[in-house]
Amino acid sequence: MAVTWAHRCSLWALLSVCGTAHVFNAYFLKEATWPCRGAAGIFVALGIVSTVIAFHISTLRCSENHTLKTLLLQYVFLQGASFAAPYIFSKMTKVWKEPRKAQETFLQKLISRDANTEYGKRYLRGIQSLQDFRDKHPLTKYDHYQDYFQRLADGEKNACVATDIHRFGISSGTTGKGKLIPYVFSNSVAMLGLAIFTLVVKSSPVKRVVGLYCRPTPRFSNTGLPIAPATFIPDKLSSRILLSVFQNSPTSTFQISTDFEATYVHLLFGLTDKNIDLFFAPFASQVYRALKMLEEKQDMVLEDLSVGRINPSLNLDEEIRRSLNAALKPNPARANELRAEFARGFEGILGRIWPHLTALMTVDISGYMKKLHAKYTKGTRLFSFAYGCTEGMMAYNLWLDGEPQRYVLLPNEVLTEFIPEEFSDEENPETLLLDEIEVGKRYEVVITSKAGFYRYRMGDVVEVAGSHENCPVIQMKYRTGELFNLRSEKVDRLVVGTAIQETLESWPGVTLVEWTCAESPLIYGDQEDVEYDMFYLLFVELEKEVPLSADQRSLFDKSLRKQHELYDSYRQIGSISQARVMIVRPGSFKKLQDFIIANSTASYNQFKMPKKVRTKAAFDLIMSNVVDNDA
């Protein structure tokens, strides 16, 4: 029988209690000098603490890949967080009860911070209240800040943000040049996140996690500050220590900068431990790709796990490979256990390879959770921890079992205004504050954040799902840039997604891998004086090629007409033609992903497959992969 941490800690508790009892008996029940009793008292106190910790750990399910050092560090860190969590949460509850007051206070602190910067002198003078702010400061987009942030990156101290900037974030930029954004760490946001993590997720203090991460190509400002996505893990000692404590992957895994290799190695090391607590990735699309990879490469994974070496076919730096090989021990017993699970098929595989998993933590941007739950993650709880972006953390999720995922705003960390959806195309619409919005209605979000954004139109459209205490609870719906709009019909991607799902139900034997759309003017690029039909092009990749008739493909257009009244009216009068469905070769969307990342500032960790193709180059690439075309 294998010796587990439960066995070791039981022995530790026994030895600790015996040693403590012996010292107590020797120095307190018998004659002893006061200095000796003082030293013995310290020993006894430490012995009692040691006994309690050892006994508690012995009752818990532990990750067996822990060393004693990492086990104790994780236990102390998370137990300490669990003791502090109720206090932190109670303070935040007071904020949620008076969100308007918290917004006023936040605004005044931010204005006070930046008042003497060039930006503050120009835009923040004379603002005393939220109403002043709405009256005097314009609504903004990124180009309003571009020069200020660049000057900040170049070392100018008094341009806009009057606080220490240790690095710069960069937005995913999947459709072009990324946006340089000052990264301002908020200790209170981090502490609240940790409190919610312990109170809501109730994560184990001794089970490790598996996370997917691909190291982005490092960039630096002219002053040497890192420029990296929000998901970037710095190469500093504290980060390496935290990774070694919580992650089941060796720290060298986090130096891998190619998507396939990084995903494979994280999965491989994660599979060595049956007692994983959480599986997480920035986006559900990454989870889907990882589990599909596991299904396709299962023999390779099992071989590597059995012999204890990283597969030679992986494109890895030799130093990283040596480090990984040293960390991966042969584990034929675990390989045989996994082989039996794989033989049963991959339905619900996530919960079968890690039977003690608390939750899958990820964000569902592109509708991948429905596909995941239909197969790989069936029976596993989804938890989308937070709603935020490079510009700032905006809301946290308080409901582990909530479906769909929803988030309560943080009124003491981000000032949030709302533009009613019907006015989002206006240049300078009126905004509403968080106590003026209505449940069930959709709004474009406007934020003022510690990163230096004031009344910034970030492009997200949310729906108000309810309230927590007196603070709005929201659901993310879509980004304004992903509206399909040929004749002012404004079809959002959720409508397109619903039409696709309805269409798939009428396509027997078909499993969707990925989709994106384009508008027909992209066919002609910059050609002038060309008359052309106006229509949508839907590109779909299927798991296996299935012949589809013209009637079957026309179901997408019919469903879209049913879902969207204005689109239907334009179809009736003929100003928009029937949508075209284009089947692309397997692997086409991986090519599109690689192309976008190579030609933008997007990283694999942040990548979200755009649901609208905007550039001629990307359009030409996806068109070149069409194998079955009804155009």
XYZ file of C-alpha atoms in Angstrom:
631
model
C 0.000 0.000 0.000
C 1.315 3.445 -0.954
C 2.298 5.757 1.878
C 0.156 8.911 1.560
C 0.324 12.305 3.191
C -2.545 11.199 5.434
C -0.315 8.412 6.786
C 2.688 10.709 7.167
C 0.684 13.410 8.932
C -0.942 10.876 11.265
C 2.540 9.734 12.299
C 3.646 13.359 12.581
C 0.675 14.137 14.867
C 1.428 11.101 17.020
C 5.108 11.975 17.431
C 4.241 15.623 18.052
C 1.723 14.870 20.784
C 4.123 12.385 22.424
C 6.991 14.873 22.359
C 4.776 17.663 23.677
C 3.431 15.474 26.486
C 6.953 14.398 27.454
C 8.220 18.002 27.707
C 5.129 19.078 29.642
C 5.585 16.197 32.072
C 9.329 16.848 32.486
C 9.180 20.570 33.116
C 5.718 21.351 34.499
C 4.795 18.300 36.551
C 8.262 18.053 38.067
C 10.698 20.503 39.607
C 12.371 22.802 37.040
C 13.856 26.305 36.909
C 11.741 29.140 35.556
C 14.005 29.698 32.493
C 13.646 26.010 31.638
C 9.901 26.190 32.121
C 9.763 29.256 29.890
C 11.598 27.490 27.083
C 9.481 24.377 27.656
C 6.333 26.478 27.481
C 7.324 27.752 24.034
C 8.056 24.174 22.941
C 4.714 22.946 24.281
C 2.815 25.749 22.529
C 4.544 24.967 19.247
C 3.929 21.258 19.829
C 0.212 21.838 20.279
C 0.061 23.881 17.063
C 2.103 21.215 15.253
C -0.195 18.455 16.514
C -3.361 20.301 15.483
C -2.006 21.076 11.981
C -0.741 17.537 11.452
C -3.979 15.986 12.658
C -6.087 18.330 10.502
C -4.048 17.621 7.366
C -4.295 13.872 8.055
C -8.090 14.159 7.756
C -7.913 15.911 4.364
C -7.367 14.570 0.871
C -3.924 15.828 -0.197
C -2.153 16.168 -3.499
C 0.483 13.441 -3.273
C 2.947 15.400 -5.431
C 3.438 17.883 -2.595
C 6.713 18.110 -0.766
C 6.501 18.804 2.964
C 7.513 22.410 2.277
C 4.883 23.066 -0.392
C 2.223 21.211 1.611
C 2.760 23.387 4.690
C 3.045 26.609 2.687
C -0.240 25.969 0.889
C -1.981 24.929 4.094
C -0.821 27.959 6.080
C -1.569 30.379 3.235
C -5.113 29.159 2.558
C -6.029 28.552 6.187
C -4.866 32.071 6.991
C -6.971 33.374 4.115
C -10.015 31.452 5.367
C -9.674 33.068 8.827
C -9.454 36.574 7.294
C -12.162 36.012 4.669
C -15.273 36.679 6.819
C -13.886 40.057 7.934
C -12.969 41.076 4.378
C -16.334 39.932 3.071
C -18.252 41.771 5.798
C -16.483 45.025 4.895
C -17.407 44.526 1.246
C -21.008 43.783 2.186
C -21.252 47.297 3.646
C -20.057 48.660 0.288
C -22.666 46.624 -1.586
C -25.383 47.995 0.701
C -24.465 51.598 -0.196
C -22.987 51.376 -3.709
C -23.740 54.976 -4.735
C -21.834 56.280 -1.703
C -18.918 53.980 -2.558
C -18.879 55.324 -6.128
C -18.733 58.927 -4.918
C -15.866 58.090 -2.552
C -13.964 56.196 -5.230
C -14.266 59.069 -7.702
C -12.994 61.620 -5.196
C -9.975 59.462 -4.322
C -9.124 58.983 -7.979
C -9.469 62.677 -8.823
C -7.346 63.571 -5.794
C -4.667 61.127 -6.971
C -4.466 62.468 -10.532
C -5.428 66.119 -9.983
C -1.898 67.497 -10.458
C -1.062 65.476 -13.552
C -1.316 67.039 -16.987
C -4.463 65.013 -17.590
C -5.979 66.039 -14.269
C -5.363 69.742 -14.830
C -7.015 69.516 -18.222
C -10.003 67.246 -17.522
C -10.608 66.895 -13.765
C -10.649 70.479 -12.470
C -13.803 71.539 -10.651
C -15.366 68.080 -10.443
C -16.941 67.642 -7.000
C -19.548 64.949 -7.543
C -20.734 62.175 -9.835
C -23.101 64.598 -11.507
C -20.260 67.071 -12.110
C -18.257 64.231 -13.563
C -20.979 63.308 -16.056
C -21.531 66.937 -16.983
C -17.885 68.011 -17.390
C -15.849 64.997 -18.491
C -16.469 63.609 -22.000
C -17.098 59.957 -22.762
C -13.860 58.509 -24.099
C -12.366 55.737 -26.204
C -8.816 54.460 -26.248
C -7.412 57.040 -28.672
C -8.172 59.664 -26.000
C -5.455 58.079 -23.796
C -3.008 56.699 -26.317
C -0.511 59.576 -26.190
C -0.734 59.908 -22.386
C -0.096 56.204 -21.817
C 2.801 56.140 -24.285
C 4.424 59.054 -22.482
C 3.916 57.217 -19.209
C 5.637 54.161 -20.691
C 8.491 56.402 -21.853
C 9.118 57.459 -18.263
C 7.198 60.731 -17.978
C 5.937 60.872 -14.393
C 3.308 63.589 -14.556
C 1.366 62.709 -17.695
C -1.743 61.077 -16.262
C -1.571 58.294 -13.641
C -0.037 59.567 -10.376
C 0.917 56.250 -8.810
C 3.657 53.680 -9.252
C 3.410 51.690 -12.479
C 5.399 48.458 -12.290
C 4.349 47.128 -15.684
C 1.967 47.749 -18.558
C -0.845 45.535 -19.669
C -1.717 45.121 -23.289
C -5.171 44.237 -24.511
C -5.563 41.079 -26.543
C -5.652 43.003 -29.807
C -7.013 40.066 -31.810
C -8.152 42.401 -34.556
C -5.146 44.676 -34.766
C -2.696 46.666 -32.660
C -3.043 46.052 -28.940
C -3.719 48.846 -26.470
C -1.002 49.835 -23.991
C -2.582 50.086 -20.540
C -0.980 51.028 -17.182
C -1.289 48.101 -14.772
C -2.174 49.328 -11.277
C -2.245 46.565 -8.687
C -5.105 46.783 -6.180
C -4.422 45.055 -2.881
C -8.077 45.338 -1.849
C -9.255 43.623 -5.062
C -6.751 40.820 -4.516
C -7.797 40.357 -0.878
C -11.482 40.310 -1.780
C -10.771 37.805 -4.545
C -8.969 35.558 -2.062
C -11.859 35.879 0.407
C -14.420 34.926 -2.244
C -12.173 32.089 -3.366
C -12.159 30.587 0.137
C -15.805 31.334 1.023
C -17.498 30.556 -2.296
C -15.265 27.965 -3.948
C -14.202 26.481 -0.584
C -10.967 25.328 -2.129
C -8.967 22.655 -0.342
C -5.916 23.931 1.573
C -3.858 20.877 0.545
C -4.984 19.937 -2.984
C -3.181 21.456 -5.944
C -4.573 22.970 -9.137
C -3.943 22.535 -12.861
C -3.883 25.682 -14.969
C -3.226 26.269 -18.662
C -0.671 28.961 -19.441
C 1.485 29.770 -22.454
C 4.201 32.348 -21.867
C 3.719 35.398 -24.104
C 6.681 36.880 -25.935
C 8.188 39.428 -23.524
C 8.208 43.089 -24.502
C 9.475 46.106 -22.626
C 8.821 49.827 -22.595
C 11.600 52.326 -23.326
C 12.213 52.514 -19.578
C 12.471 48.752 -19.185
C 9.017 48.065 -17.741
C 7.404 44.795 -18.866
C 4.562 45.014 -21.380
C 2.444 41.892 -21.168
C -1.160 40.629 -21.145
C -3.167 40.677 -17.920
C -2.576 36.918 -17.555
C 1.216 37.354 -17.553
C 3.142 35.607 -14.753
C 6.258 37.641 -13.832
C 9.670 35.954 -13.627
C 10.260 36.870 -9.992
C 10.923 34.756 -6.927
C 7.540 35.321 -5.269
C 5.732 34.178 -8.415
C 7.901 31.057 -8.683
C 7.250 30.188 -5.020
C 3.482 30.551 -5.442
C 3.562 28.419 -8.586
C 5.533 25.678 -6.857
C 3.070 25.656 -3.954
C -0.254 25.654 -5.798
C 0.417 24.390 -9.332
C 0.994 20.744 -10.149
C 3.256 21.751 -13.051
C 6.952 22.530 -12.452
C 7.830 26.204 -12.694
C 9.781 25.580 -15.920
C 6.458 24.695 -17.593
C 5.531 28.370 -17.331
C 8.481 29.298 -19.554
C 7.065 27.418 -22.576
C 5.945 29.877 -25.251
C 4.260 27.580 -27.798
C 0.603 26.744 -27.321
C 0.606 23.020 -28.108
C 3.655 22.221 -26.001
C 2.517 24.342 -23.048
C -0.947 22.785 -23.023
C 0.430 19.246 -23.387
C 2.964 19.594 -20.564
C 0.480 21.206 -18.147
C -1.958 18.370 -18.833
C 0.734 15.707 -18.462
C 1.866 16.901 -15.046
C -1.701 17.499 -13.954
C -2.560 13.894 -14.764
C 0.117 12.614 -12.393
C -2.061 13.664 -9.451
C -5.518 12.148 -8.944
C -6.372 14.617 -6.173
C -6.501 17.857 -8.185
C -8.806 20.504 -6.709
C -9.359 22.946 -9.595
C -8.757 23.014 -13.338
C -8.571 26.507 -14.788
C -7.807 28.430 -17.955
C -8.526 32.025 -19.013
C -11.128 30.939 -21.587
C -13.323 27.893 -22.141
C -12.028 27.578 -25.704
C -8.598 26.701 -24.252
C -10.168 24.030 -22.058
C -11.914 22.533 -25.072
C -8.705 22.464 -27.108
C -6.798 20.896 -24.216
C -9.292 18.090 -23.624
C -9.616 17.433 -27.347
C -5.813 17.240 -27.463
C -5.905 14.743 -24.591
C -8.369 12.602 -26.520
C -6.296 12.717 -29.705
C -2.894 12.296 -28.014
C -3.904 9.864 -25.276
C -1.408 7.178 -26.303
C 1.429 9.700 -26.274
C 0.365 10.982 -22.847
C 0.139 7.476 -21.380
C 3.578 6.540 -22.743
C 5.196 9.671 -21.285
C 3.503 9.102 -17.946
C 4.560 5.440 -17.820
C 8.243 5.973 -18.610
C 8.598 9.371 -16.890
C 9.894 11.530 -19.736
C 8.682 14.345 -21.951
C 7.963 13.148 -25.480
C 10.936 13.853 -27.797
C 8.593 15.129 -30.527
C 7.709 18.229 -28.511
C 9.405 21.422 -29.632
C 11.001 22.467 -26.337
C 14.073 24.415 -25.278
C 16.641 21.839 -24.117
C 17.095 23.441 -20.704
C 13.332 23.373 -20.133
C 13.188 19.760 -21.352
C 15.928 18.693 -18.890
C 14.113 20.393 -16.028
C 10.800 18.764 -16.947
C 12.336 15.322 -17.362
C 13.941 15.621 -13.940
C 10.550 16.468 -12.415
C 8.484 13.763 -14.175
C 8.763 10.405 -12.438
C 7.658 7.091 -14.006
C 4.109 6.321 -12.893
C 2.829 3.197 -14.682
C 0.097 2.649 -12.069
C -1.462 6.053 -12.771
C -1.029 5.468 -16.532
C -2.957 2.194 -16.269
C -5.678 3.901 -14.248
C -6.039 6.597 -16.903
C -5.921 4.054 -19.723
C -8.972 2.344 -18.241
C -10.820 5.675 -18.037
C -9.913 6.610 -21.616
C -11.155 3.214 -22.810
C -14.612 4.099 -21.452
C -14.756 7.112 -23.759
C -14.330 10.810 -23.119
C -17.812 11.767 -21.975
C -17.379 13.425 -18.576
C -13.645 12.720 -18.728
C -12.635 15.768 -16.675
C -14.443 14.512 -13.586
C -13.249 10.932 -14.140
C -9.533 11.672 -14.386
C -9.811 14.029 -11.399
C -12.698 12.570 -9.343
C -12.228 15.041 -6.485
C -12.312 18.174 -8.668
C -14.193 21.066 -7.062
C -14.810 23.033 -10.252
C -13.657 24.023 -13.702
C -12.699 27.709 -13.493
C -12.822 29.573 -16.790
C -14.649 32.288 -18.694
C -17.026 31.356 -21.495
C -16.767 34.004 -24.210
C -17.630 32.012 -27.316
C -20.234 29.493 -26.177
C -17.741 26.673 -25.600
C -19.212 25.621 -22.268
C -22.223 24.096 -23.978
C -19.873 21.948 -26.086
C -17.743 21.102 -23.058
C -20.733 20.105 -20.924
C -22.087 17.975 -23.753
C -18.963 15.819 -23.647
C -15.732 16.430 -21.785
C -16.934 18.258 -18.656
C -20.332 16.647 -18.199
C -21.067 16.539 -14.472
C -18.354 19.071 -13.541
C -19.279 22.438 -12.057
C -18.259 25.578 -13.952
C -17.159 28.625 -12.017
C -16.330 31.868 -13.801
C -14.509 33.647 -10.992
C -14.546 37.264 -12.110
C -15.545 39.735 -14.789
C -12.705 42.002 -15.747
C -10.275 43.047 -18.423
C -6.846 44.613 -18.808
C -8.430 47.975 -17.950
C -9.511 46.776 -14.497
C -11.324 44.183 -12.395
C -14.997 45.072 -12.403
C -17.001 42.337 -10.671
C -16.776 39.025 -8.808
C -18.928 35.925 -8.970
C -20.452 34.888 -5.628
C -22.385 31.847 -6.851
C -20.487 28.594 -7.413
C -23.561 26.798 -8.770
C -24.988 29.762 -10.649
C -26.047 29.234 -14.254
C -25.671 31.342 -16.263
C -22.597 32.950 -14.711
C -23.250 36.330 -13.102
C -21.183 38.904 -11.264
C -21.711 41.549 -8.609
C -20.048 44.906 -9.334
C -17.249 46.354 -7.188
C -18.395 49.956 -6.643
C -15.383 50.836 -4.457
C -12.898 49.740 -7.149
C -14.379 50.844 -10.476
C -16.854 53.625 -11.214
C -19.398 52.164 -13.633
C -21.822 54.019 -15.886
C -24.295 52.481 -18.294
C -25.505 53.463 -21.757
C -28.877 51.902 -22.691
C -28.303 49.425 -25.523
C -30.540 51.293 -27.932
C -28.321 54.408 -27.646
C -24.929 52.682 -27.845
C -24.332 53.805 -31.435
C -24.576 57.489 -30.448
C -21.391 59.558 -30.119
C -22.172 61.113 -26.738
C -25.251 59.476 -25.180
C -26.538 60.072 -21.680
C -25.391 57.550 -19.096
C -27.037 56.002 -16.069
C -25.424 55.218 -12.715
C -25.652 51.845 -11.013
C -28.701 52.790 -8.956
C -30.532 53.983 -12.098
C -30.431 50.829 -14.226
C -33.192 48.204 -14.477
C -33.218 44.433 -14.155
C -33.626 42.653 -17.489
C -32.290 45.512 -19.620
C -28.993 45.677 -21.501
C -26.405 48.416 -21.314
C -23.042 49.321 -22.794
C -20.523 49.645 -19.961
C -18.538 52.823 -19.285
C -15.778 52.621 -16.669
C -13.548 54.895 -14.625
C -10.688 52.877 -13.168
C -7.402 53.070 -11.281
C -5.559 52.373 -14.543
C -6.228 55.975 -15.622
C -9.418 55.588 -17.625
C -12.140 58.180 -17.115
C -15.615 57.538 -18.558
C -14.119 54.966 -20.918
C -16.383 53.089 -23.330
C -14.833 49.632 -23.084
C -17.223 48.065 -25.610
C -18.925 45.426 -23.447
C -22.705 45.074 -23.373
C -24.135 43.528 -20.194
C -27.570 42.585 -18.946
C -28.716 43.371 -15.417
C -29.618 40.015 -13.860
C -30.610 41.194 -10.377
C -28.936 42.631 -7.317
C -26.828 41.579 -4.357
C -27.640 43.665 -1.287
C -28.277 46.939 -3.209
C -25.644 46.467 -5.895
C -26.373 45.362 -9.488
C -25.552 41.834 -10.611
C -24.694 41.574 -14.305
C -24.215 39.033 -17.084
C -21.852 39.643 -19.988
C -23.653 39.510 -23.351
C -21.430 40.720 -26.188
C -18.916 43.298 -27.353
C -20.154 46.190 -29.456
C -17.432 45.515 -32.037
C -18.999 42.133 -32.794
C -22.279 43.483 -34.117
C -23.085 42.391 -37.646
C -24.400 45.416 -39.423
C -24.894 45.556 -43.201
C -27.971 47.794 -43.329
C -28.256 49.093 -39.740
C -29.867 45.810 -38.622
C -27.311 45.336 -35.764
C -27.361 41.598 -35.188
C -25.312 40.700 -32.115
C -23.243 37.544 -31.913
C -25.578 35.911 -29.377
C -28.368 35.966 -31.963
C -25.998 34.451 -34.535
C -24.911 31.833 -31.989
C -28.515 30.892 -31.254
C -29.237 30.549 -34.975
C -26.195 28.307 -35.386
C -27.243 26.046 -32.518
C -30.752 25.732 -33.912
C -29.338 24.941 -37.353
C -26.981 22.268 -35.995
C -29.941 20.425 -34.490
C -31.169 19.876 -38.047
C -27.787 18.658 -39.307
C -27.632 14.972 -38.282
C -24.259 13.560 -37.269
C -22.588 16.984 -37.141
C -20.399 18.305 -34.309
C -19.296 21.936 -34.481
C -15.669 22.748 -33.714
C -15.687 26.535 -34.247
C -17.380 29.301 -36.194
C -16.930 32.891 -37.249
C -18.791 35.284 -39.541
C -17.930 37.943 -42.073
C -19.823 40.540 -44.049
C -19.820 40.298 -47.858
C -18.062 43.647 -48.549
C -14.829 41.964 -47.412
C -14.930 39.856 -50.574
C -14.167 42.950 -52.628
C -11.720 44.665 -50.295
C -10.843 48.198 -51.396
C -12.299 47.895 -54.913
C -14.320 50.965 -55.787
C -17.421 51.310 -57.925
C -18.301 47.651 -57.476
C -21.912 46.634 -57.035
C -22.315 43.578 -54.881
C -24.884 41.682 -52.884
C -24.999 42.262 -49.144
C -25.012 39.074 -47.084
C -23.397 37.317 -44.137
C -20.857 34.536 -44.577
C -20.812 31.891 -41.857
C -17.615 29.821 -41.686
C -17.920 26.556 -39.771
C -15.427 23.825 -38.977
C -16.908 20.401 -38.239
C -15.298 17.474 -36.446
C -15.814 15.323 -39.527
C -16.878 16.218 -43.028
C -20.577 15.651 -43.593
C -22.213 16.488 -46.949
C -24.806 19.216 -46.473
C -27.455 20.090 -49.009
C -28.393 23.623 -50.007
C -31.643 23.212 -48.079
C -29.782 22.197 -44.937
C -27.492 25.192 -45.186
C -30.380 27.561 -45.831
C -31.677 26.689 -42.344
C -29.128 29.093 -40.850
C -30.572 32.034 -42.734
C -34.117 30.957 -41.819
C -33.231 30.711 -38.162
C -31.502 34.091 -38.242
C -34.614 35.645 -39.754
C -36.721 34.092 -37.037
C -34.350 35.354 -34.323
C -34.014 38.939 -35.573
C -36.998 40.926 -36.793
C -35.100 43.730 -38.524
C -32.835 41.283 -40.357
C -35.952 39.477 -41.546
C -37.487 42.699 -42.818
C -34.348 43.496 -44.849
C -34.402 39.966 -46.245
C -38.041 40.380 -47.256
C -37.407 43.535 -49.229
C -34.212 42.104 -50.725
C -31.697 44.649 -49.405
C -29.854 41.791 -47.705
C -29.404 38.477 -49.510
C -29.478 34.997 -48.032
C -26.634 34.180 -45.657
C -24.024 31.774 -47.056
C -22.654 28.806 -45.097
C -19.027 27.860 -45.825
C -17.539 24.603 -44.562
C -13.782 24.812 -43.898
C -11.131 22.098 -43.579
C -10.299 20.605 -40.168
C -7.631 22.728 -38.495
C -8.615 25.911 -40.336
C -9.434 27.825 -37.170
C -6.098 26.849 -35.644
C -4.475 28.389 -38.724
C -6.612 31.493 -38.253
C -5.608 31.675 -34.585
C -1.905 31.385 -35.452
C -2.305 34.028 -38.161
C -4.029 36.480 -35.837
C -1.485 35.998 -33.054
C 1.405 36.394 -35.497
C -0.061 39.651 -36.835
C -1.310 41.254 -33.633
C -0.481 41.642 -29.958
C -2.735 38.758 -28.941
C -1.249 35.917 -26.888
C -2.390 32.302 -26.648
C -3.538 32.879 -23.045
C -5.769 35.790 -23.977
C -6.890 34.627 -27.398
C -10.612 34.682 -28.103
C -11.665 33.562 -31.559
C -13.265 36.665 -33.081
C -16.834 35.973 -34.102
C -16.577 38.629 -36.760
C -13.776 38.658 -39.330
C -12.877 42.299 -39.934
C -9.729 42.316 -42.074
C -9.266 41.303 -45.693
C -6.149 39.291 -44.819
C -7.948 37.175 -42.221
C -10.925 36.810 -44.553
C -8.712 35.628 -47.418
C -7.049 33.068 -45.140
C -10.305 31.527 -43.946
C -11.716 31.601 -47.494
C -8.656 29.708 -48.754
C -9.616 26.863 -46.421
C -13.193 26.521 -47.629
C -13.852 23.021 -48.950
C -17.597 23.117 -49.427
C -19.007 26.394 -50.578
C -22.598 27.356 -51.315
C -21.665 30.832 -52.562
